[in-house]
mmCIF file of C-alpha atoms in Angstrom:
data_model
loop_
_atom_site.group_PDB
_atom_site.id
_atom_site.type_symbol
_atom_site.label_atom_id
_atom_site.label_comp_id
_atom_site.label_asym_id
_atom_site.label_seq_id
_atom_site.Cartn_x
_atom_site.Cartn_y
_atom_site.Cartn_z
ATOM 1 C CA MET S 10 79.797 80.434 107.446
ATOM 2 C CA ASP S 11 83.347 81.356 108.467
ATOM 3 C CA GLN S 12 85.031 78.194 109.807
ATOM 4 C CA ARG S 13 88.508 79.688 110.197
ATOM 5 C CA PRO S 14 90.156 78.921 113.552
ATOM 6 C CA ARG S 15 90.042 81.842 115.965
ATOM 7 C CA LEU S 16 92.319 83.136 118.653
ATOM 8 C CA SER S 17 90.009 81.573 121.251
ATOM 9 C CA ASP S 18 90.398 78.172 119.557
ATOM 10 C CA VAL S 19 94.170 78.342 119.949
ATOM 11 C CA ALA S 20 93.778 79.431 123.572
ATOM 12 C CA ALA S 21 91.416 76.516 124.287
ATOM 13 C CA ARG S 22 93.787 74.021 122.669
ATOM 14 C CA VAL S 23 96.703 75.182 124.866
ATOM 15 C CA GLY S 24 94.669 75.924 127.994
ATOM 16 C CA VAL S 25 95.697 79.564 128.349
ATOM 17 C CA SER S 26 93.842 82.847 127.973
ATOM 18 C CA PRO S 27 93.292 84.497 124.562
ATOM 19 C CA ALA S 28 95.327 87.445 125.859
ATOM 20 C CA SER S 29 98.329 85.153 126.390
ATOM 21 C CA VAL S 30 97.958 83.761 122.873
ATOM 22 C CA SER S 31 97.855 87.298 121.495
ATOM 23 C CA LEU S 32 101.070 88.182 123.338
ATOM 24 C CA VAL S 33 102.844 85.151 121.899
ATOM 25 C CA LEU S 34 101.696 85.777 118.334
ATOM 26 C CA ARG S 35 102.749 89.432 118.544
ATOM 27 C CA GLY S 36 106.116 88.514 120.009
ATOM 28 C CA ALA S 37 105.377 90.586 123.114
ATOM 29 C CA PRO S 38 107.030 89.841 126.476
ATOM 30 C CA GLY S 39 105.202 87.958 129.259
ATOM 31 C CA PRO S 40 104.502 84.315 128.429
ATOM 32 C CA SER S 41 107.137 81.729 129.316
ATOM 33 C CA ALA S 42 109.249 79.954 126.704
ATOM 34 C CA GLU S 43 107.221 76.774 127.239
ATOM 35 C CA THR S 44 103.923 78.605 126.718
ATOM 36 C CA ARG S 45 105.250 80.267 123.573
ATOM 37 C CA GLU S 46 106.277 76.912 122.148
ATOM 38 C CA ARG S 47 102.898 75.338 122.886
ATOM 39 C CA VAL S 48 100.942 78.312 121.470
ATOM 40 C CA LEU S 49 102.942 78.374 118.243
ATOM 41 C CA ALA S 50 102.564 74.624 117.839
ATOM 42 C CA ALA S 51 98.781 74.819 118.390
ATOM 43 C CA ALA S 52 98.426 77.717 115.969
ATOM 44 C CA ALA S 53 100.287 75.727 113.322
ATOM 45 C CA GLU S 54 98.196 72.602 113.919
ATOM 46 C CA LEU S 55 94.928 74.532 113.696
ATOM 47 C CA GLY S 56 96.040 76.582 110.705
ATOM 48 C CA TYR S 57 95.374 79.808 112.579
ATOM 49 C CA ARG S 58 96.158 83.083 110.820
ATOM 50 C CA ALA S 59 95.740 86.474 112.399
ATOM 51 C CA ASP S 60 92.915 88.607 110.990
ATOM 52 C CA ARG S 61 94.921 91.622 109.841
ATOM 53 C CA THR S 62 91.848 93.701 109.070
ATOM 54 C CA ALA S 63 90.338 93.175 112.515
ATOM 55 C CA SER S 64 93.689 93.912 114.105
ATOM 56 C CA LEU S 65 93.999 97.196 112.267
ATOM 57 C CA LEU S 66 90.422 98.208 113.059
ATOM 58 C CA ALA S 67 91.058 97.568 116.736
ATOM 59 C CA ARG S 68 93.809 100.138 116.808
ATOM 60 C CA ARG S 69 93.238 103.852 117.155
ATOM 61 C CA ARG S 70 95.183 104.317 113.906
ATOM 62 C CA ARG S 71 94.951 102.188 110.808
ATOM 63 C CA HIS S 72 98.573 102.431 109.661
ATOM 64 C CA LEU S 73 97.521 102.051 106.036
ATOM 65 C CA LEU S 74 99.306 103.690 103.114
ATOM 66 C CA GLY S 75 97.189 103.832 99.962
ATOM 67 C CA VAL S 76 99.027 103.465 96.660
ATOM 68 C CA MET S 77 97.557 104.344 93.264
ATOM 69 C CA LEU S 78 99.258 102.691 90.296
ATOM 70 C CA ASP S 79 98.749 101.767 86.672
ATOM 71 C CA VAL S 80 98.446 97.984 86.613
ATOM 72 C CA ARG S 81 99.779 97.948 83.023
ATOM 73 C CA ASN S 82 103.004 99.775 83.885
ATOM 74 C CA PRO S 83 105.909 97.408 84.710
ATOM 75 C CA PHE S 84 107.863 100.195 86.407
ATOM 76 C CA HIS S 85 104.942 100.809 88.772
ATOM 77 C CA ALA S 86 105.033 97.123 89.655
ATOM 78 C CA GLU S 87 108.686 97.504 90.674
ATOM 79 C CA LEU S 88 107.886 100.579 92.716
ATOM 80 C CA VAL S 89 105.077 98.767 94.529
ATOM 81 C CA GLU S 90 107.376 95.903 95.481
ATOM 82 C CA GLU S 91 109.847 98.382 96.993
ATOM 83 C CA LEU S 92 107.038 100.347 98.666
ATOM 84 C CA HIS S 93 105.890 97.194 100.442
ATOM 85 C CA VAL S 94 109.406 96.641 101.791
ATOM 86 C CA GLU S 95 109.739 100.194 103.068
ATOM 87 C CA ALA S 96 106.234 100.319 104.515
ATOM 88 C CA ASP S 97 106.815 97.093 106.413
ATOM 89 C CA ARG S 98 109.994 98.534 107.923
ATOM 90 C CA SER S 99 107.992 101.515 109.151
ATOM 91 C CA GLY S 100 105.150 99.444 110.606
ATOM 92 C CA TYR S 101 102.621 100.237 107.870
ATOM 93 C CA GLU S 102 100.486 98.164 105.528
ATOM 94 C CA VAL S 103 99.954 98.982 101.845
ATOM 95 C CA VAL S 104 96.576 99.108 100.093
ATOM 96 C CA LEU S 105 96.710 99.102 96.279
ATOM 97 C CA SER S 106 94.217 100.696 93.910
ATOM 98 C CA THR S 107 94.843 100.339 90.198
ATOM 99 C CA LEU S 108 94.141 102.211 86.995
ATOM 100 C CA THR S 109 92.717 100.046 84.212
ATOM 101 C CA ARG S 110 90.988 100.580 80.874
ATOM 102 C CA ASN S 111 87.721 101.271 82.683
ATOM 103 C CA ARG S 112 88.983 102.801 85.937
ATOM 104 C CA ASP S 113 90.373 106.321 86.074
ATOM 105 C CA GLU S 114 92.348 108.163 88.739
ATOM 106 C CA ASP S 115 89.290 109.529 90.501
ATOM 107 C CA GLY S 116 87.873 106.038 90.945
ATOM 108 C CA ALA S 117 91.178 104.587 92.127
ATOM 109 C CA ILE S 118 91.691 107.371 94.670
ATOM 110 C CA GLU S 119 88.109 107.116 95.922
ATOM 111 C CA THR S 120 88.727 103.454 96.738
ATOM 112 C CA LEU S 121 91.778 104.342 98.833
ATOM 113 C CA LEU S 122 89.803 106.993 100.694
ATOM 114 C CA ASP S 123 87.028 104.468 101.341
ATOM 115 C CA PHE S 124 89.621 102.214 102.977
ATOM 116 C CA ARG S 125 90.474 105.174 105.247
ATOM 117 C CA CYS S 126 94.148 105.134 104.331
ATOM 118 C CA GLU S 127 96.152 107.526 106.461
ATOM 119 C CA ALA S 128 98.235 108.796 103.530
ATOM 120 C CA LEU S 129 98.238 108.344 99.752
ATOM 121 C CA ILE S 130 101.193 107.623 97.481
ATOM 122 C CA LEU S 131 100.265 108.378 93.878
ATOM 123 C CA LEU S 132 102.472 106.884 91.161
ATOM 124 C CA GLY S 133 102.707 109.150 88.125
ATOM 125 C CA PRO S 134 99.311 110.853 88.507
ATOM 126 C CA ASP S 135 97.927 112.992 85.687
ATOM 127 C CA ALA S 136 95.639 115.060 87.945
ATOM 128 C CA ASP S 137 96.167 118.811 87.789
ATOM 129 C CA SER S 138 97.583 120.866 90.643
ATOM 130 C CA SER S 139 94.187 122.064 91.810
ATOM 131 C CA SER S 140 92.842 118.523 92.130
ATOM 132 C CA LEU S 141 95.949 117.376 93.995
ATOM 133 C CA ASP S 142 95.690 120.357 96.331
ATOM 134 C CA LYS S 143 92.086 119.521 97.200
ATOM 135 C CA LEU S 144 93.030 115.915 97.833
ATOM 136 C CA ALA S 145 95.898 116.984 100.096
ATOM 137 C CA GLU S 146 93.404 118.881 102.243
ATOM 138 C CA GLN S 147 91.777 115.530 103.079
ATOM 139 C CA VAL S 148 94.826 113.316 103.542
ATOM 140 C CA PRO S 149 98.638 113.622 103.248
ATOM 141 C CA CYS S 150 99.704 112.908 99.666
ATOM 142 C CA VAL S 151 103.001 111.936 98.074
ATOM 143 C CA VAL S 152 103.309 112.280 94.304
ATOM 144 C CA VAL S 153 105.914 109.973 92.769
ATOM 145 C CA GLY S 154 107.464 110.459 89.355
ATOM 146 C CA ARG S 155 106.519 113.960 88.303
ATOM 147 C CA MET S 156 107.280 117.581 89.073
ATOM 148 C CA GLU S 157 104.605 119.392 91.099
ATOM 149 C CA ARG S 158 105.229 122.828 92.559
ATOM 150 C CA ASP S 159 101.764 124.302 93.060
ATOM 151 C CA ALA S 160 99.913 121.696 95.127
ATOM 152 C CA GLN S 161 100.713 121.096 98.797
ATOM 153 C CA VAL S 162 101.856 117.535 98.232
ATOM 154 C CA ASP S 163 105.191 115.887 98.861
ATOM 155 C CA VAL S 164 107.090 115.004 95.690
ATOM 156 C CA VAL S 165 109.535 112.201 94.951
ATOM 157 C CA ARG S 166 110.797 112.153 91.399
ATOM 158 C CA SER S 167 113.646 111.445 89.082
ATOM 159 C CA ALA S 168 115.328 114.383 87.338
ATOM 160 C CA ASP S 169 113.850 113.641 83.907
ATOM 161 C CA ASP S 170 115.894 116.310 82.176
ATOM 162 C CA VAL S 171 119.075 114.603 83.378
ATOM 163 C CA GLY S 172 117.795 111.209 82.221
ATOM 164 C CA VAL S 173 116.843 112.454 78.757
ATOM 165 C CA ASP S 174 120.169 114.273 78.435
ATOM 166 C CA ALA S 175 122.054 111.097 79.315
ATOM 167 C CA ALA S 176 120.195 109.112 76.670
ATOM 168 C CA LEU S 177 120.718 111.703 73.943
ATOM 169 C CA ASP S 178 124.353 112.288 74.884
ATOM 170 C CA HIS S 179 124.871 108.544 74.472
ATOM 171 C CA LEU S 180 123.251 108.485 71.025
ATOM 172 C CA ILE S 181 124.992 111.646 69.824
ATOM 173 C CA GLY S 182 128.285 110.321 71.150
ATOM 174 C CA LEU S 183 127.798 107.213 69.017
ATOM 175 C CA GLY S 184 127.426 109.479 65.967
ATOM 176 C CA HIS S 185 123.654 109.739 65.609
ATOM 177 C CA SER S 186 122.137 113.019 64.399
ATOM 178 C CA ARG S 187 118.725 111.909 63.117
ATOM 179 C CA ILE S 188 117.103 110.999 66.417
ATOM 180 C CA ALA S 189 113.308 110.717 66.640
ATOM 181 C CA PHE S 190 111.300 110.780 69.857
ATOM 182 C CA VAL S 191 108.145 108.742 70.505
ATOM 183 C CA ASP S 192 105.928 110.775 72.811
ATOM 184 C CA GLY S 193 104.253 109.313 75.888
ATOM 185 C CA GLY S 194 100.951 111.196 75.631
ATOM 186 C CA SER S 195 99.432 114.118 77.523
ATOM 187 C CA GLY S 196 100.413 113.186 81.083
ATOM 188 C CA ALA S 197 102.709 115.333 83.203
ATOM 189 C CA VAL S 198 105.590 112.818 83.126
ATOM 190 C CA ALA S 199 105.399 112.451 79.346
ATOM 191 C CA GLN S 200 105.319 116.229 78.908
ATOM 192 C CA ALA S 201 108.476 116.644 80.973
ATOM 193 C CA ARG S 202 110.351 114.067 78.913
ATOM 194 C CA ARG S 203 109.145 115.578 75.640
ATOM 195 C CA ARG S 204 110.342 119.023 76.732
ATOM 196 C CA GLY S 205 113.678 117.543 77.756
ATOM 197 C CA TYR S 206 114.105 115.941 74.327
ATOM 198 C CA ARG S 207 113.332 119.168 72.449
ATOM 199 C CA ARG S 208 115.656 121.166 74.681
ATOM 200 C CA ALA S 209 118.533 118.710 74.322
ATOM 201 C CA MET S 210 118.167 118.535 70.540
ATOM 202 C CA ARG S 211 118.194 122.331 70.264
ATOM 203 C CA ARG S 212 121.273 122.495 72.432
ATOM 204 C CA ALA S 213 123.008 119.987 70.146
ATOM 205 C CA GLY S 214 121.951 121.913 67.031
ATOM 206 C CA LEU S 215 119.840 119.000 65.773
ATOM 207 C CA SER S 216 116.317 118.921 64.356
ATOM 208 C CA ALA S 217 113.661 117.461 66.649
ATOM 209 C CA ARG S 218 111.110 114.963 65.394
ATOM 210 C CA VAL S 219 108.332 113.990 67.771
ATOM 211 C CA LEU S 220 105.892 111.211 66.949
ATOM 212 C CA ARG S 221 102.561 110.910 68.680
ATOM 213 C CA GLY S 222 102.366 108.035 71.117
ATOM 214 C CA ASP S 223 100.870 107.059 74.452
ATOM 215 C CA HIS S 224 102.268 104.848 77.214
ATOM 216 C CA THR S 225 101.637 101.436 75.655
ATOM 217 C CA GLU S 226 103.356 98.900 73.415
ATOM 218 C CA GLU S 227 100.569 99.451 70.864
ATOM 219 C CA GLY S 228 101.445 103.140 70.715
ATOM 220 C CA GLY S 229 105.052 102.195 70.066
ATOM 221 C CA VAL S 230 104.061 99.831 67.257
ATOM 222 C CA ARG S 231 102.082 102.594 65.554
ATOM 223 C CA ALA S 232 104.994 105.017 65.842
ATOM 224 C CA GLY S 233 107.433 102.378 64.608
ATOM 225 C CA LYS S 234 105.348 101.750 61.491
ATOM 226 C CA GLU S 235 105.236 105.496 60.830
ATOM 227 C CA LEU S 236 109.020 105.709 61.156
ATOM 228 C CA LEU S 237 109.504 103.065 58.462
ATOM 229 C CA THR S 238 108.637 105.562 55.706
ATOM 230 C CA ASP S 239 111.370 108.027 56.739
ATOM 231 C CA ARG S 240 113.662 106.099 58.993
ATOM 232 C CA PRO S 241 115.940 107.873 61.487
ATOM 233 C CA THR S 242 119.173 106.284 62.719
ATOM 234 C CA ALA S 243 118.000 106.321 66.350
ATOM 235 C CA VAL S 244 114.771 106.481 68.341
ATOM 236 C CA MET S 245 114.227 107.502 71.934
ATOM 237 C CA ALA S 246 110.921 106.540 73.529
ATOM 238 C CA SER S 247 109.220 108.168 76.503
ATOM 239 C CA ASN S 248 109.048 104.806 78.300
ATOM 240 C CA ASP S 249 110.133 101.197 77.886
ATOM 241 C CA ARG S 250 106.731 99.951 76.750
ATOM 242 C CA LEU S 251 106.785 102.341 73.802
ATOM 243 C CA ALA S 252 110.372 101.375 73.008
ATOM 244 C CA VAL S 253 109.459 97.682 72.953
ATOM 245 C CA GLY S 254 106.556 98.453 70.599
ATOM 246 C CA VAL S 255 108.885 100.352 68.264
ATOM 247 C CA MET S 256 111.326 97.442 68.279
ATOM 248 C CA ASP S 257 108.482 95.029 67.490
ATOM 249 C CA ALA S 258 107.404 97.087 64.471
ATOM 250 C CA PHE S 259 110.984 97.205 63.208
ATOM 251 C CA LEU S 260 111.484 93.470 63.724
ATOM 252 C CA ARG S 261 108.351 92.619 61.754
ATOM 253 C CA ALA S 262 109.490 94.913 58.936
ATOM 254 C CA GLY S 263 112.953 93.350 58.817
ATOM 255 C CA VAL S 264 114.722 96.413 60.243
ATOM 256 C CA ASP S 265 117.644 95.394 62.445
ATOM 257 C CA VAL S 266 118.073 96.893 65.920
ATOM 258 C CA PRO S 267 120.677 98.244 66.498
ATOM 259 C CA GLY S 268 122.260 97.519 63.100
ATOM 260 C CA GLU S 269 119.974 99.889 61.205
ATOM 261 C CA VAL S 270 118.243 101.812 64.005
ATOM 262 C CA SER S 271 119.243 102.253 67.647
ATOM 263 C CA VAL S 272 116.465 102.370 70.258
ATOM 264 C CA VAL S 273 116.513 103.818 73.795
ATOM 265 C CA GLY S 274 113.756 103.530 76.396
ATOM 266 C CA TYR S 275 113.036 105.116 79.764
ATOM 267 C CA ASP S 276 112.377 103.446 83.153
ATOM 268 C CA ASP S 277 114.804 100.499 82.922
ATOM 269 C CA SER S 278 111.885 98.203 83.710
ATOM 270 C CA THR S 279 111.873 94.408 83.733
ATOM 271 C CA LEU S 280 111.006 94.561 80.024
ATOM 272 C CA ALA S 281 114.293 96.286 79.237
ATOM 273 C CA ARG S 282 116.310 93.599 81.010
ATOM 274 C CA LEU S 283 114.883 90.639 79.094
ATOM 275 C CA ALA S 284 117.670 89.020 77.086
ATOM 276 C CA HIS S 285 115.797 89.061 73.763
ATOM 277 C CA ILE S 286 114.977 92.779 74.180
ATOM 278 C CA ASP S 287 118.223 94.006 75.802
ATOM 279 C CA LEU S 288 117.051 97.613 75.776
ATOM 280 C CA THR S 289 119.274 100.575 76.581
ATOM 281 C CA SER S 290 117.185 102.548 79.073
ATOM 282 C CA VAL S 291 117.237 105.237 81.758
ATOM 283 C CA ASN S 292 117.183 103.830 85.293
ATOM 284 C CA GLN S 293 115.159 105.882 87.822
ATOM 285 C CA ASP S 294 116.168 104.071 91.048
ATOM 286 C CA ALA S 295 112.865 102.436 92.016
ATOM 287 C CA ALA S 296 114.164 101.508 95.467
ATOM 288 C CA GLY S 297 115.260 105.081 96.183
ATOM 289 C CA GLN S 298 111.947 106.532 95.050
ATOM 290 C CA ALA S 299 109.983 104.066 97.174
ATOM 291 C CA ARG S 300 112.160 104.663 100.225
ATOM 292 C CA ASN S 301 111.750 108.431 100.056
ATOM 293 C CA ALA S 302 108.021 108.211 99.295
ATOM 294 C CA VAL S 303 107.310 106.102 102.377
ATOM 295 C CA ARG S 304 109.567 108.282 104.528
ATOM 296 C CA ALA S 305 107.728 111.388 103.342
ATOM 297 C CA ALA S 306 104.351 109.887 104.272
ATOM 298 C CA VAL S 307 105.529 108.525 107.629
ATOM 299 C CA SER S 308 107.250 111.773 108.615
ATOM 300 C CA ARG S 309 103.900 113.537 108.263
ATOM 301 C CA LEU S 310 101.916 110.858 110.064
ATOM 302 C CA ASP S 311 104.341 109.959 112.848
ATOM 303 C CA GLY S 312 106.606 112.979 112.986
ATOM 304 C CA GLY S 313 104.061 115.736 112.563
ATOM 305 C CA ARG S 314 105.875 117.356 109.653
ATOM 306 C CA ALA S 315 103.719 120.009 108.007
ATOM 307 C CA GLN S 316 105.970 121.662 105.448
ATOM 308 C CA ARG S 317 106.059 120.399 101.874
ATOM 309 C CA SER S 318 109.059 118.288 100.814
ATOM 310 C CA GLU S 319 110.609 117.307 97.480
ATOM 311 C CA PHE S 320 113.174 114.573 96.813
ATOM 312 C CA VAL S 321 114.852 114.582 93.396
ATOM 313 C CA LEU S 322 116.896 111.518 92.482
ATOM 314 C CA VAL S 323 119.491 111.492 89.712
ATOM 315 C CA PRO S 324 118.805 108.843 87.049
ATOM 316 C CA HIS S 325 121.475 107.071 85.044
ATOM 317 C CA LEU S 326 121.600 105.384 81.655
ATOM 318 C CA VAL S 327 121.997 101.612 81.458
ATOM 319 C CA VAL S 328 123.568 100.744 78.111
ATOM 320 C CA ARG S 329 122.578 97.414 76.579
ATOM 321 C CA GLY S 330 122.452 95.895 73.122
ATOM 322 C CA SER S 331 119.786 98.074 71.456
ATOM 323 C CA THR S 332 122.177 100.928 70.642
ATOM 324 C CA SER S 333 125.306 101.157 68.472
ATOM 325 C CA ALA S 334 127.007 103.567 66.075
ATOM 326 C CA PRO S 335 124.976 104.354 62.934
ATOM 327 C CA VAL S 336 125.814 102.488 59.758
ATOM 328 C CA SER S 337 126.295 104.562 56.611
ATOM 329 C CA ARG S 338 123.532 103.996 54.076
ATOM 330 C CA THR S 339 124.475 103.535 50.483
#
């Protein structure tokens, strides 16, 4: 049985109506300063907390933004933190639905629809354009992190070609010419970064070498072990998790980073900033992506915007201790 104190309990303690208590707790005008003080004191004494779910259900609109994310992705965690900040500023709540080993995108999205979220913000989805288009017919959708031109969804993304170019320009500028790339798998974001790597290497007149990977540290470890048999002087990974896996494989094999091999990641996640990792990585401006994603959703819901929008942010390279000039091998 639910024994939590209710609004009526606070009202009875103070000797005012529940409506007056509600006004005080919402910060609305009406009650006197003395009444406000007594209500807040009673609420604290009773341990009263507003039932957010009941409050939302009582409104004509739910003001819920559904966010799909990969729980294993540290960059998604940063985005979610910023999304919460922006949503709160706009008067919205955030509902999270995660991808896991046993839960795919369809299942995560279905959960958000079951919660009757007013709009969806999808972080790095792999769904094809047709599936996104069908989803957008049900509810406004914002896709974060990837290019999407065919579906009627709003897009917020980083210019991946610029980010990849910055990373490779840095390595080439240091004197590297044998630069391998650890692929991030079959997803749309990984494909864009792989294309950017191949294009940049062709432009520089260098031979491309792409190793199969995924989006995990384990994938990076496998690629790192493969690289040990024909070692390049530098490695760029499709994301920070892969880069950390590559560095782990090198460390266990006694290969010094950056003394023998330089390593660059992508996302500039919390992993990259750890002192013992100190990974050079491409920063995608998590706060900027979150801000524009929430604004895109709210402008449809509150402003009535119907036309599709796209926000492209310019990434920048953060140079740390995992890269240096190549050392001549004798």
